[in-house]
mmCIF file of C-alpha atoms in Angstrom:
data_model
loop_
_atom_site.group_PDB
_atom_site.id
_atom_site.type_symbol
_atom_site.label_atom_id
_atom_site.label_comp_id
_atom_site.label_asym_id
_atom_site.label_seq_id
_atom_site.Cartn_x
_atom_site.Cartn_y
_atom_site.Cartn_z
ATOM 1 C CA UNK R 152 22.847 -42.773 50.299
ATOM 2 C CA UNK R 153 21.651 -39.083 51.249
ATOM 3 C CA UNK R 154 18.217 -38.578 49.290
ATOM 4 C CA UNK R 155 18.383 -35.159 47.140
ATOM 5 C CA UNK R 156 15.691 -32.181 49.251
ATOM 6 C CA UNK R 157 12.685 -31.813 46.801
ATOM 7 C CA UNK R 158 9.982 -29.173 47.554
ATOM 8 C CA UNK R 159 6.201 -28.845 46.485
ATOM 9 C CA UNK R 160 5.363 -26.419 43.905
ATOM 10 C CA UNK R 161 2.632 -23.627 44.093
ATOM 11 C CA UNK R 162 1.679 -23.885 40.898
ATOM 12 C CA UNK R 163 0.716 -27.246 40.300
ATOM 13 C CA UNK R 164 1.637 -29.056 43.036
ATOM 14 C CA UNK R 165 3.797 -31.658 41.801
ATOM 15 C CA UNK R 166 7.316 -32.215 43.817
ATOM 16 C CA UNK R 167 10.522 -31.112 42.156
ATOM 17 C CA UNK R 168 14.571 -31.000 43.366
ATOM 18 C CA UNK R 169 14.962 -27.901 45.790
ATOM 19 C CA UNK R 170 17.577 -27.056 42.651
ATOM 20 C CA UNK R 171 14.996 -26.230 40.620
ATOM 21 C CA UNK R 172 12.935 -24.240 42.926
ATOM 22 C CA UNK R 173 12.363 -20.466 42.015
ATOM 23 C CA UNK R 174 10.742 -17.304 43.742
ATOM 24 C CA UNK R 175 7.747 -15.558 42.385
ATOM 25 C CA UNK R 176 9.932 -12.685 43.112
ATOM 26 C CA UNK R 177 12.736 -13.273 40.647
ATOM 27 C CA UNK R 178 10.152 -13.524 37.599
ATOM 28 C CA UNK R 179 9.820 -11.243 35.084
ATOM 29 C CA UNK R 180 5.948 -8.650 34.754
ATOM 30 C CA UNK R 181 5.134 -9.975 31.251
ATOM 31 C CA UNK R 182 5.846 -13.562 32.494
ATOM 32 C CA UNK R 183 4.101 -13.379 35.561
ATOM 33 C CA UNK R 184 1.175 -11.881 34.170
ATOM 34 C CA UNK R 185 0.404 -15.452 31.676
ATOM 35 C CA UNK R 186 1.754 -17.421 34.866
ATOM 36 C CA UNK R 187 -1.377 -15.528 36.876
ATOM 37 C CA UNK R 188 -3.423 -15.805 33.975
ATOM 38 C CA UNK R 189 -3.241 -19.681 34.016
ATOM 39 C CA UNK R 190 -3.369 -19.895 37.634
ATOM 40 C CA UNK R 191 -4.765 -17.108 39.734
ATOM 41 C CA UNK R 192 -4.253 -17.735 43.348
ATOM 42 C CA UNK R 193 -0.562 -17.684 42.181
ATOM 43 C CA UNK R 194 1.628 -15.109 43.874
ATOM 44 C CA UNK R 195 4.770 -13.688 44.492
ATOM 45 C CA UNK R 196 5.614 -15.036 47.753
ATOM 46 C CA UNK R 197 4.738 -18.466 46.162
ATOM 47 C CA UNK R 198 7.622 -20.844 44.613
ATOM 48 C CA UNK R 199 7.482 -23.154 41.204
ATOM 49 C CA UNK R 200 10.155 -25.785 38.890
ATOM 50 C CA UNK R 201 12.664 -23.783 36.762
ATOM 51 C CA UNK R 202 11.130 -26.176 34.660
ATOM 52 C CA UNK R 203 7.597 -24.615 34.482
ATOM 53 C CA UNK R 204 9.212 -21.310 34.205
ATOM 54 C CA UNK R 205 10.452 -22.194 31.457
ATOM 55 C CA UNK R 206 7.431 -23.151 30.167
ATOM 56 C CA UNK R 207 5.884 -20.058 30.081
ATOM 57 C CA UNK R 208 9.118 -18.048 28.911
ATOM 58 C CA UNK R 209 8.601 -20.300 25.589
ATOM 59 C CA UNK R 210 5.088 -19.570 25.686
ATOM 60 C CA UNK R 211 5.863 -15.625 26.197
ATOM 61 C CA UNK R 212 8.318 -15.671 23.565
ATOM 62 C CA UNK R 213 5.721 -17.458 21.026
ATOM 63 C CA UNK R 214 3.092 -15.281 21.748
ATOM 64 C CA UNK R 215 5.065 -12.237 20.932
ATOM 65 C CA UNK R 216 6.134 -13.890 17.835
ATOM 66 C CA UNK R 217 2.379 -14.468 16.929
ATOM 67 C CA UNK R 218 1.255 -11.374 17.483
ATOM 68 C CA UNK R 219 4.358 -9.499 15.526
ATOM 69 C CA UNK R 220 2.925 -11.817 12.349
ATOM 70 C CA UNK R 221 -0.617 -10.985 13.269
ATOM 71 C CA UNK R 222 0.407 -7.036 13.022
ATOM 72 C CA UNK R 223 2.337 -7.137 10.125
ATOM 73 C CA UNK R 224 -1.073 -9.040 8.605
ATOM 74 C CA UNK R 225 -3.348 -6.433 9.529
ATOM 75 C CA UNK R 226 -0.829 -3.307 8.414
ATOM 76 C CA UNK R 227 -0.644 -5.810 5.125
ATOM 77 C CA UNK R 228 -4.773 -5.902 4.790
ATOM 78 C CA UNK R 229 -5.251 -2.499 5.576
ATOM 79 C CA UNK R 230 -3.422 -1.352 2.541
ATOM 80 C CA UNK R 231 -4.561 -3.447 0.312
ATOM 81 C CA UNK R 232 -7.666 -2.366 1.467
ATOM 82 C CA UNK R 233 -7.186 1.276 0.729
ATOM 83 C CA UNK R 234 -5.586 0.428 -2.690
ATOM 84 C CA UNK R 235 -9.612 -0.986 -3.299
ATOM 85 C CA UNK R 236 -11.103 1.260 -1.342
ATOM 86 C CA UNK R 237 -9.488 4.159 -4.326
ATOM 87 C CA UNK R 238 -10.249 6.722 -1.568
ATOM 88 C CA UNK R 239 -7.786 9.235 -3.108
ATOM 89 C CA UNK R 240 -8.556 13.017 -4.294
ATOM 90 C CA UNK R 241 -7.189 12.444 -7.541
ATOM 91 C CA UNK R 242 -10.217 10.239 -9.459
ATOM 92 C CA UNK R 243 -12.629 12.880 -7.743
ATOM 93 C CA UNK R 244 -10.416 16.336 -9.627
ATOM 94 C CA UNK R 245 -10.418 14.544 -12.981
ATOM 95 C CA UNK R 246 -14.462 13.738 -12.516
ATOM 96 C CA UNK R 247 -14.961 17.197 -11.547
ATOM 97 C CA UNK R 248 -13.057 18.841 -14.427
ATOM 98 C CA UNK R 249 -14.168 16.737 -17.025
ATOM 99 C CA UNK R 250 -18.254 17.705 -16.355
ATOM 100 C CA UNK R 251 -19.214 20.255 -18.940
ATOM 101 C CA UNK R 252 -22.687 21.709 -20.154
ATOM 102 C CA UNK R 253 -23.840 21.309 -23.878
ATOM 103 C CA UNK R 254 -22.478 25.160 -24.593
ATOM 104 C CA UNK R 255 -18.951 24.719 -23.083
ATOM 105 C CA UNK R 256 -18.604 21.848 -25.056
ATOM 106 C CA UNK R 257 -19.291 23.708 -28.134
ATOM 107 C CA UNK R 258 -17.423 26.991 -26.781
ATOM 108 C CA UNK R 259 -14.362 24.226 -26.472
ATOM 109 C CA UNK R 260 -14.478 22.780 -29.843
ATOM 110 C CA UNK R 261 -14.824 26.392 -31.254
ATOM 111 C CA UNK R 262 -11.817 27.681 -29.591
ATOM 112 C CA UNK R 263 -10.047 24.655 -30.111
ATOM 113 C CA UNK R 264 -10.860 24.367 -34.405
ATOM 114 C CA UNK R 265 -10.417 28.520 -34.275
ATOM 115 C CA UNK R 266 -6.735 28.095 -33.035
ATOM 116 C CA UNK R 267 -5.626 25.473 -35.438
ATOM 117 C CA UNK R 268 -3.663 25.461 -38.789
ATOM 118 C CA UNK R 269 -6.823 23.806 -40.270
ATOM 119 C CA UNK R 270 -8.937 26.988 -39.575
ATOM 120 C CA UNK R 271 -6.187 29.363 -41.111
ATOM 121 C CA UNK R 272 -5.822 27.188 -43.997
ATOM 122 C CA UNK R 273 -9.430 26.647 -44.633
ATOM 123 C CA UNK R 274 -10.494 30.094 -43.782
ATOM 124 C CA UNK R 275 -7.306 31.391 -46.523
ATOM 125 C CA UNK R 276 -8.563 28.914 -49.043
ATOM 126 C CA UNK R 277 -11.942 30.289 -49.032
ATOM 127 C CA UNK R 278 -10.716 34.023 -49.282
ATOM 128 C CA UNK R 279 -9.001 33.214 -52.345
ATOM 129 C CA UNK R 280 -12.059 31.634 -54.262
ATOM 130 C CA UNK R 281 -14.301 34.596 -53.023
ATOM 131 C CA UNK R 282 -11.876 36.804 -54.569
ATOM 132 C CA UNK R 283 -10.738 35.456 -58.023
ATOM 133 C CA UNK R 284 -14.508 34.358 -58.219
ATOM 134 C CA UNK R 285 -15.954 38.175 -58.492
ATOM 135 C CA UNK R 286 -12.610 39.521 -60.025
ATOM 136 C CA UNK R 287 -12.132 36.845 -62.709
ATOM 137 C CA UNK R 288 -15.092 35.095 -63.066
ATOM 138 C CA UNK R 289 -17.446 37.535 -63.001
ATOM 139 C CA UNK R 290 -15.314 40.372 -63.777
ATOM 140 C CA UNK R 291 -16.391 42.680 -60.945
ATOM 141 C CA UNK R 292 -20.174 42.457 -61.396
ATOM 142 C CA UNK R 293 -20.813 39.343 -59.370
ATOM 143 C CA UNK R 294 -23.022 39.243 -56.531
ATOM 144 C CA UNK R 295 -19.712 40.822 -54.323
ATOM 145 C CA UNK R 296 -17.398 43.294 -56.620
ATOM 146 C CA UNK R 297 -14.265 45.001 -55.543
ATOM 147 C CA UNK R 298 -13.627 46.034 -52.784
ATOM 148 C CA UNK R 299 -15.567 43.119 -51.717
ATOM 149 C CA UNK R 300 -17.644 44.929 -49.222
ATOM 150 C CA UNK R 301 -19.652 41.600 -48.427
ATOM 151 C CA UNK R 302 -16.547 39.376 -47.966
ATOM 152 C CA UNK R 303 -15.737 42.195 -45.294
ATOM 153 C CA UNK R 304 -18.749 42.153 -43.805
ATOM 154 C CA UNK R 305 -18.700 38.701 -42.922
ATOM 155 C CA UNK R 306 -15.141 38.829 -41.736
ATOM 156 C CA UNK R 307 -16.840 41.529 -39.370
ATOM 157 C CA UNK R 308 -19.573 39.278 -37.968
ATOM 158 C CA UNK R 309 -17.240 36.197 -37.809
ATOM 159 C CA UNK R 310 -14.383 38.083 -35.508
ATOM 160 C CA UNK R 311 -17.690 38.818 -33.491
ATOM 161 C CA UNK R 312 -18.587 35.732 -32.973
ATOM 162 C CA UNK R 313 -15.828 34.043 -32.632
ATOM 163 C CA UNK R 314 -14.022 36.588 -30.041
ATOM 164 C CA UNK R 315 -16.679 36.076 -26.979
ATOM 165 C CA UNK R 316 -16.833 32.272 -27.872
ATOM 166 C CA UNK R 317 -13.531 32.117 -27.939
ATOM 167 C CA UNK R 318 -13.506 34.403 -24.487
ATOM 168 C CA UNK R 319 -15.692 31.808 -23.035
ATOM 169 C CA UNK R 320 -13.308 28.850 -23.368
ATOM 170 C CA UNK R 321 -10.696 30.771 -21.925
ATOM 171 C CA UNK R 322 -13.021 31.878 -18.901
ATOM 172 C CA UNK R 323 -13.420 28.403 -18.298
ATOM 173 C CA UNK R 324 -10.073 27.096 -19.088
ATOM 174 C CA UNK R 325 -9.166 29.827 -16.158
ATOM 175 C CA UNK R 326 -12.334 28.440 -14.242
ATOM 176 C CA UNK R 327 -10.661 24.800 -14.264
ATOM 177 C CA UNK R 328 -7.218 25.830 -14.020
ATOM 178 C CA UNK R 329 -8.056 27.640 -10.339
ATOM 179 C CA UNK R 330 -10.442 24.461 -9.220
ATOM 180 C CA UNK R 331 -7.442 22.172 -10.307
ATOM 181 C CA UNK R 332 -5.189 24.737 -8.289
ATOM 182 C CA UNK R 333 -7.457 24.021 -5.042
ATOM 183 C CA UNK R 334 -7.232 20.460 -5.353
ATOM 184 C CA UNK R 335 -3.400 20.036 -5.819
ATOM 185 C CA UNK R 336 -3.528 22.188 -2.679
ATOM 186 C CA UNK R 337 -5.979 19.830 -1.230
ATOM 187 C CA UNK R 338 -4.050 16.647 -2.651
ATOM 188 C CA UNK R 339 -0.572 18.029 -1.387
ATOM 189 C CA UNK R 340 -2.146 18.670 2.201
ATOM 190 C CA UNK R 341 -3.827 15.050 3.218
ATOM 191 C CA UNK R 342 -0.277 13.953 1.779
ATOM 192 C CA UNK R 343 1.277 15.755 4.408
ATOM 193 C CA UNK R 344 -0.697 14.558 6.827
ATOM 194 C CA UNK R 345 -0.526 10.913 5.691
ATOM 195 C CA UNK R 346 3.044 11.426 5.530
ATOM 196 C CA UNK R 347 3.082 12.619 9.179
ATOM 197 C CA UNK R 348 0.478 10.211 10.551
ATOM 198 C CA UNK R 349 3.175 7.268 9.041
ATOM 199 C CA UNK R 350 6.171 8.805 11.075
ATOM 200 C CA UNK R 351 4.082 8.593 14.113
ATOM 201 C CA UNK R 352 3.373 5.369 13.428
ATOM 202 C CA UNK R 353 6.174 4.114 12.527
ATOM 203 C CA UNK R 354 8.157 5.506 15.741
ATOM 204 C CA UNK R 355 5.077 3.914 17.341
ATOM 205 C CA UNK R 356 6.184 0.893 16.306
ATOM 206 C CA UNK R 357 9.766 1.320 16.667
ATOM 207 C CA UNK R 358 9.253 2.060 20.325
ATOM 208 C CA UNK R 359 7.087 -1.077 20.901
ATOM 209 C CA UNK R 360 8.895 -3.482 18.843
ATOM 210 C CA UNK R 361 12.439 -1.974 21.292
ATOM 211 C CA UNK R 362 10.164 -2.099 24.459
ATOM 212 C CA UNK R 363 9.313 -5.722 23.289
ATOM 213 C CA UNK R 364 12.670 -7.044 22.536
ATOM 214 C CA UNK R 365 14.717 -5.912 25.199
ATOM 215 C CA UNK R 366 11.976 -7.869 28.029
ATOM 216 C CA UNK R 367 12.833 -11.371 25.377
ATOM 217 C CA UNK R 368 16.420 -10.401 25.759
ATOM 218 C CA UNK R 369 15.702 -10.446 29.247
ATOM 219 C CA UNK R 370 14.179 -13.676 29.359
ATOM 220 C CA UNK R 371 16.784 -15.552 26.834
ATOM 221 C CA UNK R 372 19.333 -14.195 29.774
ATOM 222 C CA UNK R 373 17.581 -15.727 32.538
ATOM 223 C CA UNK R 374 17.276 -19.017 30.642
ATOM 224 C CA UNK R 375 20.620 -18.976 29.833
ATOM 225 C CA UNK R 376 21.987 -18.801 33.077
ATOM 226 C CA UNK R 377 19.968 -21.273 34.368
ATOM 227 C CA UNK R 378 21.203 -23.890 31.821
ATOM 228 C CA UNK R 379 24.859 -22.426 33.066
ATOM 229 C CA UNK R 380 24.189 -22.628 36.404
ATOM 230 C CA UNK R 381 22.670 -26.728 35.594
ATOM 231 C CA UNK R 382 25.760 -27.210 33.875
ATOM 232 C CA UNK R 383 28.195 -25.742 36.415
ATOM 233 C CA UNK R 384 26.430 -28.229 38.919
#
């Protein structure tokens, strides 16, 4: 009975059939690379088991796997992170906005109580008792007869008042309405940018992830032909 040809292999030394036996040549960069990383003084010219080979295809294929979760981990953390971190523009406009001194305050609630049914109503209410109060009251010799020249006079120095107060609150109203204009701008423009940054990123990944893929295709090919080529034996 003819005894089957073995050989000794480089890498750890342990006989195997010459079937089996496999150039340094015919292996793959990214495979190679963890072969060398195990075992240094391995090389090229140097042979090893289909077996071990395979090994390390498994162990290539499972590190690629691993590090695919470990990415999609840290993309995962990173925006939760920013979602904490509240680093937007938006709480920092509304912040802005909403600080007012004592007198803008006041200039506010004055235009706001000026420009309201209540005021007209109010305002109407009180015309009407000044004016049946000296007419019919006190019959035109109260302390303000017809034509009620101190009822006009404080109509006079109200519409003065009021108009610059009133002039104020719109001032700032424009004031606010220019500084919110500058940060939609602002807000509009890091969108862009994030927006931009992600399509880089993304065809980043894209790229990687192909680049990736295509050197496991190659290696489920190899192993596959080596289980056809066992099988055809």
């Amino acid at each position: 009975m003819k005894n089957n040809p073995t050989f000794k292999s480089d890498l750890s030394n342990i006989e195997f059939s010459l079937n089996e036996r496999i150039s340094g040549h015919a292996i793959q960069n990214p495979i190679l690379g963890l072969i060398k990383a195990d075992h240094p003084d391995f090389s090229s010219d140097q042979y090893m088991a289909i077996s071990e080979l395979n090994f390390y295809r498994e162990k290539y294929i499972s590190n690629y796997l691993l590090t695919e979760i470990g990415e999609l981990s840290h993309l995962e953390q990173h925006v939760i992170g920013s979602l904490k971190e509240d680093t937007s523009l938006v709480s920092e406009v509304e912040d802005e906005i909403e600080t007012r001194t004592f007198g803008q305050i006041v200039a506010d609630k004055v235009a706001t109580f000026g420009g309201s049914w209540t005021f007209i109503i109010c305002f109407g209410i009180f015309i009407l008792l000044w004016i049946c109060l000296n007419t019919f009251i006190y019959l035109n010799k109260g302390f303000d007869p017809y034509p009620f020249i101190l009822l006009n006079l404080i109509l006079s120095c109200l519409a003065a008042l009021q108009a610059p107060v009133i002039m104020m609150s719109q001032n700032r109203q424009e004031e606010k309405d220019r500084e919110r204009a500058k940060k939609d701008y602002m807000i509009n423009l890091k969108s862009e940018l994030e927006v931009r940054m992600l399509h880089d990123k993304l065809d980043h990944l894209i790229q990687h992830q192909q680049h990736e893929l295509i050197e496991i295709q190659k290696v489920q090919i190899e192993m596959m032909n080596d289980i056809l080529s066992r099988i055809k034996m």
